[in-house]
Amino acid sequence: MAVTAFSLVRIHNLFAAVMMLGIYSLLAAVLYVVMDAVDVAFTEAAVGAGISTVLMLGTLALTTRMDKEAKPLVPVPLAIVTATGALLIYATLDMPHYGDPGAPIHHHVGPYYIEKSASEVGPPNIVTSVLASYRGYDTLGEVTVVFTAAVGVMALIGRSRRRKKPDPKSENHGRKEQQA
Amino acid sequence: METFYGLFNYWIVIVLMMMGFYMVIAQHNLIKKIIGLNVFQVSVFVFYISMSKIKGGTAPILTDGIEIYSNPLPHVLILTAIVVGVATTALGLALTVRIKDAFDTIEDDEIAILEKEDQERERGTIS
């Protein structure tokens, strides 16, 4: 996965970069399955690897395929990135170890959901009951964000394109967004 | 050695995250910036999911005879975040398309030059 990400930094053919992003996304989905998050893996594979790639390809069709030229690694951003990374790695030394059942995250509302969701909400999939019931407002907010994004996309490219020349691609773009 | 295995997941996340960060600040192509943003995003998702894992636990779907489940809460949050991430990506890509229409390029250094020329031209006509 790190190799894929690194190739993303260096690659200059945008089409290849988008394909690599899809692979990266799918690898992330595999990783989620390994770490017991099956619902998240479904979503990542369908939305992250699927719809994102389609949107990116649509944009490439409307803009350009190639990055400008091969650039060497730029020193200043590289220094910033390395410094930030080093700080973050230093910060992880205080983090609970991977898979540790004593980590603080597992002693908050998590156990409550696991114990009570079957009797209080019903479905055997705890993620579903938390998403739809305990954290219903989050999901409402999510829908609002997606709606706003859909409206924004349509306002940005729907009307002006149609006025200039009828372009079926841009309309498709808006519609796909609504499905997301 | 135990520290190494215990924290290895965080280090992977940080390496990925920094690659995304580098792409966002160093690349001039707008689409590559958005790709970098996506790489960054996915690294954060992996971070959350790896925190929810419990050793010996299974996926949080209630089944008879299983005692330990992974924490379902981060899964829910990331489920929401993935969808929101795609929505923001779509908005960014739409902006890119509009910028391509307006400036005929999607390299931000070229756009900066064009903008400067525009401003100078305007100042010239006013004074």
PDB file of C-alpha atoms in Angstrom:
ATOM      1  CA  MET A   1       0.000   0.000   0.000  1.00  0.00           C
ATOM      2  CA  ALA A   2       2.840   2.354   0.822  1.00  0.00           C
ATOM      3  CA  VAL A   3       4.414   1.437  -2.538  1.00  0.00           C
ATOM      4  CA  THR A   4       1.211   2.378  -4.344  1.00  0.00           C
ATOM      5  CA  ALA A   5       1.068   5.679  -2.500  1.00  0.00           C
ATOM      6  CA  PHE A   6       4.698   6.398  -3.332  1.00  0.00           C
ATOM      7  CA  SER A   7       4.116   5.709  -7.014  1.00  0.00           C
ATOM      8  CA  LEU A   8       1.226   8.186  -6.770  1.00  0.00           C
ATOM      9  CA  VAL A   9       3.637  10.900  -5.666  1.00  0.00           C
ATOM     10  CA  ARG A  10       5.995  10.272  -8.571  1.00  0.00           C
ATOM     11  CA  ILE A  11       3.691   9.386 -11.448  1.00  0.00           C
ATOM     12  CA  HIS A  12       2.957  12.052 -14.051  1.00  0.00           C
ATOM     13  CA  ASN A  13       0.394  10.416 -16.262  1.00  0.00           C
ATOM     14  CA  LEU A  14      -2.824  11.483 -14.542  1.00  0.00           C
ATOM     15  CA  PHE A  15      -4.771   8.535 -15.940  1.00  0.00           C
ATOM     16  CA  ALA A  16      -2.305   6.098 -14.385  1.00  0.00           C
ATOM     17  CA  ALA A  17      -2.435   8.100 -11.155  1.00  0.00           C
ATOM     18  CA  VAL A  18      -6.214   7.732 -10.966  1.00  0.00           C
ATOM     19  CA  MET A  19      -5.924   3.986 -11.528  1.00  0.00           C
ATOM     20  CA  MET A  20      -3.310   3.774  -8.784  1.00  0.00           C
ATOM     21  CA  LEU A  21      -5.673   5.665  -6.480  1.00  0.00           C
ATOM     22  CA  GLY A  22      -8.301   2.995  -7.159  1.00  0.00           C
ATOM     23  CA  ILE A  23      -5.819   0.244  -6.290  1.00  0.00           C
ATOM     24  CA  TYR A  24      -4.817   2.141  -3.147  1.00  0.00           C
ATOM     25  CA  SER A  25      -8.457   2.366  -2.142  1.00  0.00           C
ATOM     26  CA  LEU A  26      -9.057  -1.350  -2.712  1.00  0.00           C
ATOM     27  CA  LEU A  27      -5.969  -2.237  -0.661  1.00  0.00           C
ATOM     28  CA  ALA A  28      -7.360  -0.054   2.113  1.00  0.00           C
ATOM     29  CA  ALA A  29     -10.619  -2.026   1.882  1.00  0.00           C
ATOM     30  CA  VAL A  30      -8.688  -5.302   2.285  1.00  0.00           C
ATOM     31  CA  LEU A  31      -6.962  -3.816   5.306  1.00  0.00           C
ATOM     32  CA  TYR A  32     -10.363  -2.940   6.829  1.00  0.00           C
ATOM     33  CA  VAL A  33     -11.518  -6.550   6.463  1.00  0.00           C
ATOM     34  CA  VAL A  34      -8.368  -7.706   8.239  1.00  0.00           C
ATOM     35  CA  MET A  35      -9.146  -5.268  11.044  1.00  0.00           C
ATOM     36  CA  ASP A  36     -12.764  -6.518  11.417  1.00  0.00           C
ATOM     37  CA  ALA A  37     -14.485  -3.517   9.824  1.00  0.00           C
ATOM     38  CA  VAL A  38     -16.497  -5.296   7.130  1.00  0.00           C
ATOM     39  CA  ASP A  39     -19.077  -2.530   6.660  1.00  0.00           C
ATOM     40  CA  VAL A  40     -16.375   0.054   6.177  1.00  0.00           C
ATOM     41  CA  ALA A  41     -14.633  -2.228   3.682  1.00  0.00           C
ATOM     42  CA  PHE A  42     -17.844  -2.516   1.613  1.00  0.00           C
ATOM     43  CA  THR A  43     -18.253   1.226   1.548  1.00  0.00           C
ATOM     44  CA  GLU A  44     -14.620   1.902   0.739  1.00  0.00           C
ATOM     45  CA  ALA A  45     -14.635  -0.594  -2.148  1.00  0.00           C
ATOM     46  CA  ALA A  46     -17.917   0.704  -3.586  1.00  0.00           C
ATOM     47  CA  VAL A  47     -17.645   4.421  -2.907  1.00  0.00           C
ATOM     48  CA  GLY A  48     -13.922   5.052  -2.496  1.00  0.00           C
ATOM     49  CA  ALA A  49     -12.629   2.776  -5.238  1.00  0.00           C
ATOM     50  CA  GLY A  50     -15.704   2.890  -7.477  1.00  0.00           C
ATOM     51  CA  ILE A  51     -17.448   6.261  -7.513  1.00  0.00           C
ATOM     52  CA  SER A  52     -14.297   8.315  -6.817  1.00  0.00           C
ATOM     53  CA  THR A  53     -12.512   6.719  -9.760  1.00  0.00           C
ATOM     54  CA  VAL A  54     -15.464   7.347 -12.057  1.00  0.00           C
ATOM     55  CA  LEU A  55     -15.630  11.000 -10.966  1.00  0.00           C
ATOM     56  CA  MET A  56     -11.888  11.418 -11.456  1.00  0.00           C
ATOM     57  CA  LEU A  57     -12.061   9.863 -14.928  1.00  0.00           C
ATOM     58  CA  GLY A  58     -14.923  12.190 -15.814  1.00  0.00           C
ATOM     59  CA  THR A  59     -12.818  15.157 -14.773  1.00  0.00           C
ATOM     60  CA  LEU A  60      -9.838  13.900 -16.766  1.00  0.00           C
ATOM     61  CA  ALA A  61     -12.048  13.623 -19.834  1.00  0.00           C
ATOM     62  CA  LEU A  62     -13.083  17.261 -19.350  1.00  0.00           C
ATOM     63  CA  THR A  63      -9.622  18.611 -18.577  1.00  0.00           C
ATOM     64  CA  THR A  64      -6.273  17.063 -19.410  1.00  0.00           C
ATOM     65  CA  ARG A  65      -4.469  13.774 -19.086  1.00  0.00           C
ATOM     66  CA  MET A  66      -0.896  14.718 -18.441  1.00  0.00           C
ATOM     67  CA  ASP A  67       0.847  16.470 -15.619  1.00  0.00           C
ATOM     68  CA  LYS A  68       3.073  19.290 -16.835  1.00  0.00           C
ATOM     69  CA  GLU A  69       6.597  17.961 -16.471  1.00  0.00           C
ATOM     70  CA  ALA A  70       8.705  15.712 -14.304  1.00  0.00           C
ATOM     71  CA  LYS A  71       9.607  17.569 -11.130  1.00  0.00           C
ATOM     72  CA  PRO A  72      12.377  16.620  -8.720  1.00  0.00           C
ATOM     73  CA  LEU A  73      11.482  16.275  -5.049  1.00  0.00           C
ATOM     74  CA  VAL A  74      11.130  19.848  -3.806  1.00  0.00           C
ATOM     75  CA  PRO A  75      13.258  20.451  -0.664  1.00  0.00           C
ATOM     76  CA  VAL A  76      11.088  22.862   1.374  1.00  0.00           C
ATOM     77  CA  PRO A  77       7.840  20.842   1.394  1.00  0.00           C
ATOM     78  CA  LEU A  78       9.920  17.702   1.878  1.00  0.00           C
ATOM     79  CA  ALA A  79      11.477  19.218   5.003  1.00  0.00           C
ATOM     80  CA  ILE A  80       8.068  20.286   6.362  1.00  0.00           C
ATOM     81  CA  VAL A  81       6.641  16.836   5.707  1.00  0.00           C
ATOM     82  CA  THR A  82       9.577  15.036   7.321  1.00  0.00           C
ATOM     83  CA  ALA A  83       9.412  17.264  10.406  1.00  0.00           C
ATOM     84  CA  THR A  84       5.664  16.740  10.793  1.00  0.00           C
ATOM     85  CA  GLY A  85       6.068  12.993  10.316  1.00  0.00           C
ATOM     86  CA  ALA A  86       8.828  12.808  12.917  1.00  0.00           C
ATOM     87  CA  LEU A  87       6.679  14.725  15.419  1.00  0.00           C
ATOM     88  CA  LEU A  88       3.724  12.423  14.799  1.00  0.00           C
ATOM     89  CA  ILE A  89       5.875   9.311  15.222  1.00  0.00           C
ATOM     90  CA  TYR A  90       7.167  10.730  18.480  1.00  0.00           C
ATOM     91  CA  ALA A  91       3.538  11.229  19.535  1.00  0.00           C
ATOM     92  CA  THR A  92       2.643   7.576  18.794  1.00  0.00           C
ATOM     93  CA  LEU A  93       4.983   6.423  21.549  1.00  0.00           C
ATOM     94  CA  ASP A  94       2.192   7.336  23.985  1.00  0.00           C
ATOM     95  CA  MET A  95      -0.525   5.546  22.037  1.00  0.00           C
ATOM     96  CA  PRO A  96      -2.073   2.244  23.191  1.00  0.00           C
ATOM     97  CA  HIS A  97      -0.691  -0.758  21.319  1.00  0.00           C
ATOM     98  CA  TYR A  98      -2.507  -2.323  18.388  1.00  0.00           C
ATOM     99  CA  GLY A  99      -5.312  -4.663  19.503  1.00  0.00           C
ATOM    100  CA  ASP A 100      -4.921  -3.777  23.185  1.00  0.00           C
ATOM    101  CA  PRO A 101      -8.300  -4.391  24.913  1.00  0.00           C
ATOM    102  CA  GLY A 102      -7.352  -1.948  27.684  1.00  0.00           C
ATOM    103  CA  ALA A 103      -7.169   1.058  25.373  1.00  0.00           C
ATOM    104  CA  PRO A 104      -9.342   3.997  26.535  1.00  0.00           C
ATOM    105  CA  ILE A 105     -11.402   3.870  23.339  1.00  0.00           C
ATOM    106  CA  HIS A 106     -12.839   0.484  24.384  1.00  0.00           C
ATOM    107  CA  HIS A 107     -14.099   1.714  27.759  1.00  0.00           C
ATOM    108  CA  HIS A 108     -16.411   4.497  26.703  1.00  0.00           C
ATOM    109  CA  VAL A 109     -19.704   3.924  24.863  1.00  0.00           C
ATOM    110  CA  GLY A 110     -18.393   0.998  22.800  1.00  0.00           C
ATOM    111  CA  PRO A 111     -19.245  -1.750  25.314  1.00  0.00           C
ATOM    112  CA  TYR A 112     -22.678  -0.186  25.895  1.00  0.00           C
ATOM    113  CA  TYR A 113     -23.493  -0.436  22.195  1.00  0.00           C
ATOM    114  CA  ILE A 114     -22.287  -4.028  22.058  1.00  0.00           C
ATOM    115  CA  GLU A 115     -24.374  -5.087  25.064  1.00  0.00           C
ATOM    116  CA  LYS A 116     -27.579  -3.144  24.521  1.00  0.00           C
ATOM    117  CA  SER A 117     -28.025  -2.658  20.778  1.00  0.00           C
ATOM    118  CA  ALA A 118     -29.667  -6.065  20.280  1.00  0.00           C
ATOM    119  CA  SER A 119     -32.417  -5.359  22.842  1.00  0.00           C
ATOM    120  CA  GLU A 120     -32.755  -1.609  22.247  1.00  0.00           C
ATOM    121  CA  VAL A 121     -32.577  -1.416  18.458  1.00  0.00           C
ATOM    122  CA  GLY A 122     -32.750  -4.913  17.015  1.00  0.00           C
ATOM    123  CA  PRO A 123     -30.485  -5.701  14.068  1.00  0.00           C
ATOM    124  CA  PRO A 124     -27.609  -8.087  14.779  1.00  0.00           C
ATOM    125  CA  ASN A 125     -25.181  -5.795  12.975  1.00  0.00           C
ATOM    126  CA  ILE A 126     -24.110  -3.325  15.645  1.00  0.00           C
ATOM    127  CA  VAL A 127     -22.693  -0.883  13.101  1.00  0.00           C
ATOM    128  CA  THR A 128     -26.123  -0.581  11.485  1.00  0.00           C
ATOM    129  CA  SER A 129     -27.927   0.107  14.738  1.00  0.00           C
ATOM    130  CA  VAL A 130     -25.365   2.689  15.867  1.00  0.00           C
ATOM    131  CA  LEU A 131     -25.441   4.394  12.466  1.00  0.00           C
ATOM    132  CA  ALA A 132     -29.205   4.554  12.163  1.00  0.00           C
ATOM    133  CA  SER A 133     -30.266   4.935  15.773  1.00  0.00           C
ATOM    134  CA  TYR A 134     -27.721   6.069  18.366  1.00  0.00           C
ATOM    135  CA  ARG A 135     -25.893   8.329  15.930  1.00  0.00           C
ATOM    136  CA  GLY A 136     -28.812   9.165  13.662  1.00  0.00           C
ATOM    137  CA  TYR A 137     -28.023  12.877  13.700  1.00  0.00           C
ATOM    138  CA  ASP A 138     -24.561  12.184  12.296  1.00  0.00           C
ATOM    139  CA  THR A 139     -26.142  10.392   9.387  1.00  0.00           C
ATOM    140  CA  LEU A 140     -28.593  13.254   8.884  1.00  0.00           C
ATOM    141  CA  GLY A 141     -25.638  15.642   8.793  1.00  0.00           C
ATOM    142  CA  GLU A 142     -23.895  13.396   6.302  1.00  0.00           C
ATOM    143  CA  VAL A 143     -26.912  13.489   4.015  1.00  0.00           C
ATOM    144  CA  THR A 144     -26.938  17.289   4.297  1.00  0.00           C
ATOM    145  CA  VAL A 145     -23.265  17.448   3.285  1.00  0.00           C
ATOM    146  CA  VAL A 146     -23.809  15.157   0.312  1.00  0.00           C
ATOM    147  CA  PHE A 147     -26.838  17.176  -0.773  1.00  0.00           C
ATOM    148  CA  THR A 148     -24.891  20.443  -0.507  1.00  0.00           C
ATOM    149  CA  ALA A 149     -22.039  18.939  -2.516  1.00  0.00           C
ATOM    150  CA  ALA A 150     -24.473  17.750  -5.188  1.00  0.00           C
ATOM    151  CA  VAL A 151     -26.042  21.208  -5.417  1.00  0.00           C
ATOM    152  CA  GLY A 152     -22.594  22.776  -5.560  1.00  0.00           C
ATOM    153  CA  VAL A 153     -21.409  20.488  -8.334  1.00  0.00           C
ATOM    154  CA  MET A 154     -24.517  21.183 -10.378  1.00  0.00           C
ATOM    155  CA  ALA A 155     -24.236  24.935  -9.831  1.00  0.00           C
ATOM    156  CA  LEU A 156     -20.569  24.878 -10.828  1.00  0.00           C
ATOM    157  CA  ILE A 157     -20.618  22.817 -13.980  1.00  0.00           C
ATOM    158  CA  GLY A 158     -24.225  22.032 -14.821  1.00  0.00           C
ATOM    159  CA  ARG A 159     -25.598  25.332 -16.070  1.00  0.00           C
ATOM    160  CA  SER A 160     -22.601  27.095 -17.620  1.00  0.00           C
ATOM    161  CA  ARG A 161     -21.712  24.037 -19.667  1.00  0.00           C
ATOM    162  CA  ARG A 162     -25.193  23.650 -21.006  1.00  0.00           C
ATOM    163  CA  ARG A 163     -25.333  27.285 -22.013  1.00  0.00           C
ATOM    164  CA  LYS A 164     -22.110  27.061 -23.975  1.00  0.00           C
ATOM    165  CA  LYS A 165     -22.695  23.740 -25.670  1.00  0.00           C
ATOM    166  CA  PRO A 166     -24.898  20.797 -24.718  1.00  0.00           C
ATOM    167  CA  ASP A 167     -22.416  18.386 -23.122  1.00  0.00           C
ATOM    168  CA  PRO A 168     -23.860  15.079 -21.915  1.00  0.00           C
ATOM    169  CA  LYS A 169     -20.768  14.366 -19.818  1.00  0.00           C
ATOM    170  CA  SER A 170     -21.271  17.176 -17.332  1.00  0.00           C
ATOM    171  CA  GLU A 171     -24.876  16.189 -16.742  1.00  0.00           C
ATOM    172  CA  ASN A 172     -23.809  12.625 -16.054  1.00  0.00           C
ATOM    173  CA  HIS A 173     -21.324  14.004 -13.592  1.00  0.00           C
ATOM    174  CA  GLY A 174     -24.039  15.666 -11.523  1.00  0.00           C
ATOM    175  CA  ARG A 175     -26.247  12.636 -11.544  1.00  0.00           C
ATOM    176  CA  LYS A 176     -23.535  10.278 -10.362  1.00  0.00           C
ATOM    177  CA  GLU A 177     -22.847  12.643  -7.528  1.00  0.00           C
ATOM    178  CA  GLN A 178     -26.437  12.379  -6.344  1.00  0.00           C
ATOM    179  CA  GLN A 179     -26.172   8.616  -6.130  1.00  0.00           C
ATOM    180  CA  ALA A 180     -23.182   8.950  -3.829  1.00  0.00           C
TER     181      ALA A 180
ATOM    182  CA  MET B   1      10.407  -5.297  19.760  1.00  0.00           C
ATOM    183  CA  GLU B   2       6.962  -5.341  21.328  1.00  0.00           C
ATOM    184  CA  THR B   3       6.809  -1.582  20.969  1.00  0.00           C
ATOM    185  CA  PHE B   4       7.670  -1.959  17.304  1.00  0.00           C
ATOM    186  CA  TYR B   5       4.792  -4.365  16.561  1.00  0.00           C
ATOM    187  CA  GLY B   6       2.385  -2.512  18.822  1.00  0.00           C
ATOM    188  CA  LEU B   7       2.901   0.819  17.126  1.00  0.00           C
ATOM    189  CA  PHE B   8       3.669  -0.353  13.589  1.00  0.00           C
ATOM    190  CA  ASN B   9       0.122   0.393  12.379  1.00  0.00           C
ATOM    191  CA  TYR B  10       0.422   4.028  13.449  1.00  0.00           C
ATOM    192  CA  TRP B  11       3.728   4.390  11.640  1.00  0.00           C
ATOM    193  CA  ILE B  12       2.282   3.049   8.397  1.00  0.00           C
ATOM    194  CA  VAL B  13      -0.561   5.550   8.765  1.00  0.00           C
ATOM    195  CA  ILE B  14       1.879   8.405   9.336  1.00  0.00           C
ATOM    196  CA  VAL B  15       3.991   7.496   6.290  1.00  0.00           C
ATOM    197  CA  LEU B  16       0.868   7.414   4.086  1.00  0.00           C
ATOM    198  CA  MET B  17      -0.417  10.609   5.624  1.00  0.00           C
ATOM    199  CA  MET B  18       2.829  12.456   4.978  1.00  0.00           C
ATOM    200  CA  MET B  19       2.846  11.265   1.349  1.00  0.00           C
ATOM    201  CA  GLY B  20      -0.609  12.737   0.913  1.00  0.00           C
ATOM    202  CA  PHE B  21       0.475  15.927   2.660  1.00  0.00           C
ATOM    203  CA  TYR B  22       3.511  16.224   0.395  1.00  0.00           C
ATOM    204  CA  MET B  23       1.331  15.797  -2.687  1.00  0.00           C
ATOM    205  CA  VAL B  24      -1.025  18.532  -1.523  1.00  0.00           C
ATOM    206  CA  ILE B  25       1.685  21.117  -0.834  1.00  0.00           C
ATOM    207  CA  ALA B  26       4.311  20.282  -3.471  1.00  0.00           C
ATOM    208  CA  GLN B  27       2.357  19.343  -6.607  1.00  0.00           C
ATOM    209  CA  HIS B  28       1.210  22.080  -8.930  1.00  0.00           C
ATOM    210  CA  ASN B  29      -1.405  20.041 -10.755  1.00  0.00           C
ATOM    211  CA  LEU B  30      -4.840  20.491  -9.162  1.00  0.00           C
ATOM    212  CA  ILE B  31      -5.996  16.939  -9.847  1.00  0.00           C
ATOM    213  CA  LYS B  32      -2.872  15.583  -8.190  1.00  0.00           C
ATOM    214  CA  LYS B  33      -3.577  17.807  -5.213  1.00  0.00           C
ATOM    215  CA  ILE B  34      -7.022  16.231  -4.922  1.00  0.00           C
ATOM    216  CA  ILE B  35      -5.496  12.764  -5.232  1.00  0.00           C
ATOM    217  CA  GLY B  36      -3.114  13.701  -2.422  1.00  0.00           C
ATOM    218  CA  LEU B  37      -6.053  14.798  -0.312  1.00  0.00           C
ATOM    219  CA  ASN B  38      -7.627  11.387  -0.906  1.00  0.00           C
ATOM    220  CA  VAL B  39      -4.442   9.569   0.132  1.00  0.00           C
ATOM    221  CA  PHE B  40      -4.380  11.638   3.320  1.00  0.00           C
ATOM    222  CA  GLN B  41      -8.044  10.867   3.987  1.00  0.00           C
ATOM    223  CA  VAL B  42      -7.661   7.119   3.579  1.00  0.00           C
ATOM    224  CA  SER B  43      -4.698   7.145   5.945  1.00  0.00           C
ATOM    225  CA  VAL B  44      -6.880   8.758   8.610  1.00  0.00           C
ATOM    226  CA  PHE B  45      -9.558   6.105   8.005  1.00  0.00           C
ATOM    227  CA  VAL B  46      -6.979   3.339   8.475  1.00  0.00           C
ATOM    228  CA  PHE B  47      -5.890   5.042  11.704  1.00  0.00           C
ATOM    229  CA  TYR B  48      -9.429   5.002  13.131  1.00  0.00           C
ATOM    230  CA  ILE B  49     -10.139   1.437  12.083  1.00  0.00           C
ATOM    231  CA  SER B  50      -6.862   0.188  13.509  1.00  0.00           C
ATOM    232  CA  MET B  51      -7.740   1.793  16.845  1.00  0.00           C
ATOM    233  CA  SER B  52     -11.058  -0.052  16.996  1.00  0.00           C
ATOM    234  CA  LYS B  53      -9.459  -3.486  16.634  1.00  0.00           C
ATOM    235  CA  ILE B  54      -9.282  -5.697  19.723  1.00  0.00           C
ATOM    236  CA  LYS B  55      -6.967  -8.698  19.757  1.00  0.00           C
ATOM    237  CA  GLY B  56      -9.070 -11.864  19.395  1.00  0.00           C
ATOM    238  CA  GLY B  57     -12.213  -9.892  18.565  1.00  0.00           C
ATOM    239  CA  THR B  58     -14.425 -10.336  15.511  1.00  0.00           C
ATOM    240  CA  ALA B  59     -16.494  -8.030  13.338  1.00  0.00           C
ATOM    241  CA  PRO B  60     -19.247  -6.310  15.363  1.00  0.00           C
ATOM    242  CA  ILE B  61     -22.135  -8.498  14.193  1.00  0.00           C
ATOM    243  CA  LEU B  62     -23.890 -10.245  17.053  1.00  0.00           C
ATOM    244  CA  THR B  63     -23.510 -14.019  16.836  1.00  0.00           C
ATOM    245  CA  ASP B  64     -24.057 -16.729  19.432  1.00  0.00           C
ATOM    246  CA  GLY B  65     -20.963 -17.915  21.220  1.00  0.00           C
ATOM    247  CA  ILE B  66     -18.765 -14.926  20.502  1.00  0.00           C
ATOM    248  CA  GLU B  67     -17.698 -12.775  23.402  1.00  0.00           C
ATOM    249  CA  ILE B  68     -15.257 -10.194  22.031  1.00  0.00           C
ATOM    250  CA  TYR B  69     -16.255  -7.740  19.339  1.00  0.00           C
ATOM    251  CA  SER B  70     -14.226  -4.908  17.869  1.00  0.00           C
ATOM    252  CA  ASN B  71     -15.424  -1.458  18.837  1.00  0.00           C
ATOM    253  CA  PRO B  72     -18.257  -0.500  16.430  1.00  0.00           C
ATOM    254  CA  LEU B  73     -18.131   3.255  17.019  1.00  0.00           C
ATOM    255  CA  PRO B  74     -15.076   4.129  14.865  1.00  0.00           C
ATOM    256  CA  HIS B  75     -16.548   1.989  12.075  1.00  0.00           C
ATOM    257  CA  VAL B  76     -19.685   4.131  12.071  1.00  0.00           C
ATOM    258  CA  LEU B  77     -17.719   7.375  12.091  1.00  0.00           C
ATOM    259  CA  ILE B  78     -15.542   6.261   9.186  1.00  0.00           C
ATOM    260  CA  LEU B  79     -18.551   5.029   7.234  1.00  0.00           C
ATOM    261  CA  THR B  80     -19.876   8.573   7.396  1.00  0.00           C
ATOM    262  CA  ALA B  81     -16.466  10.058   6.646  1.00  0.00           C
ATOM    263  CA  ILE B  82     -15.962   8.000   3.479  1.00  0.00           C
ATOM    264  CA  VAL B  83     -19.197   9.253   1.952  1.00  0.00           C
ATOM    265  CA  VAL B  84     -18.486  12.848   2.967  1.00  0.00           C
ATOM    266  CA  GLY B  85     -14.983  12.448   1.526  1.00  0.00           C
ATOM    267  CA  VAL B  86     -16.364  11.451  -1.848  1.00  0.00           C
ATOM    268  CA  ALA B  87     -18.743  14.410  -1.767  1.00  0.00           C
ATOM    269  CA  THR B  88     -15.891  16.853  -1.130  1.00  0.00           C
ATOM    270  CA  THR B  89     -13.756  15.169  -3.799  1.00  0.00           C
ATOM    271  CA  ALA B  90     -16.580  15.622  -6.295  1.00  0.00           C
ATOM    272  CA  LEU B  91     -16.871  19.293  -5.382  1.00  0.00           C
ATOM    273  CA  GLY B  92     -13.124  19.782  -5.783  1.00  0.00           C
ATOM    274  CA  LEU B  93     -13.156  18.067  -9.161  1.00  0.00           C
ATOM    275  CA  ALA B  94     -16.069  20.235 -10.285  1.00  0.00           C
ATOM    276  CA  LEU B  95     -14.070  23.322  -9.298  1.00  0.00           C
ATOM    277  CA  THR B  96     -11.141  21.956 -11.306  1.00  0.00           C
ATOM    278  CA  VAL B  97     -13.358  21.614 -14.360  1.00  0.00           C
ATOM    279  CA  ARG B  98     -14.499  25.216 -13.967  1.00  0.00           C
ATOM    280  CA  ILE B  99     -10.917  26.431 -13.548  1.00  0.00           C
ATOM    281  CA  LYS B 100      -9.974  24.567 -16.710  1.00  0.00           C
ATOM    282  CA  ASP B 101     -12.835  26.375 -18.480  1.00  0.00           C
ATOM    283  CA  ALA B 102     -11.766  29.773 -17.186  1.00  0.00           C
ATOM    284  CA  PHE B 103      -7.964  29.577 -17.441  1.00  0.00           C
ATOM    285  CA  ASP B 104      -7.436  26.676 -19.844  1.00  0.00           C
ATOM    286  CA  THR B 105      -4.923  25.089 -17.492  1.00  0.00           C
ATOM    287  CA  ILE B 106      -5.018  23.161 -14.205  1.00  0.00           C
ATOM    288  CA  GLU B 107      -1.469  23.922 -13.043  1.00  0.00           C
ATOM    289  CA  ASP B 108      -1.709  26.376 -10.162  1.00  0.00           C
ATOM    290  CA  ASP B 109       1.612  28.142 -10.893  1.00  0.00           C
ATOM    291  CA  GLU B 110       0.426  28.910 -14.429  1.00  0.00           C
ATOM    292  CA  ILE B 111      -2.886  30.134 -13.007  1.00  0.00           C
ATOM    293  CA  ALA B 112      -1.015  32.468 -10.642  1.00  0.00           C
ATOM    294  CA  ILE B 113       0.921  33.951 -13.598  1.00  0.00           C
ATOM    295  CA  LEU B 114      -2.300  34.426 -15.583  1.00  0.00           C
ATOM    296  CA  GLU B 115      -3.990  36.116 -12.626  1.00  0.00           C
ATOM    297  CA  LYS B 116      -1.058  38.488 -12.166  1.00  0.00           C
ATOM    298  CA  GLU B 117      -1.171  39.430 -15.840  1.00  0.00           C
ATOM    299  CA  ASP B 118      -4.905  40.048 -15.534  1.00  0.00           C
ATOM    300  CA  GLN B 119      -4.446  42.304 -12.529  1.00  0.00           C
ATOM    301  CA  GLU B 120      -1.702  44.283 -14.225  1.00  0.00           C
ATOM    302  CA  ARG B 121      -3.832  44.726 -17.298  1.00  0.00           C
ATOM    303  CA  GLU B 122      -6.736  45.997 -15.179  1.00  0.00           C
ATOM    304  CA  ARG B 123      -4.513  48.417 -13.305  1.00  0.00           C
ATOM    305  CA  GLY B 124      -3.191  49.654 -16.655  1.00  0.00           C
ATOM    306  CA  THR B 125      -6.658  50.404 -18.001  1.00  0.00           C
ATOM    307  CA  ILE B 126      -7.771  52.225 -14.823  1.00  0.00           C
ATOM    308  CA  SER B 127      -4.768  54.535 -14.361  1.00  0.00           C
TER     309      SER B 127
END
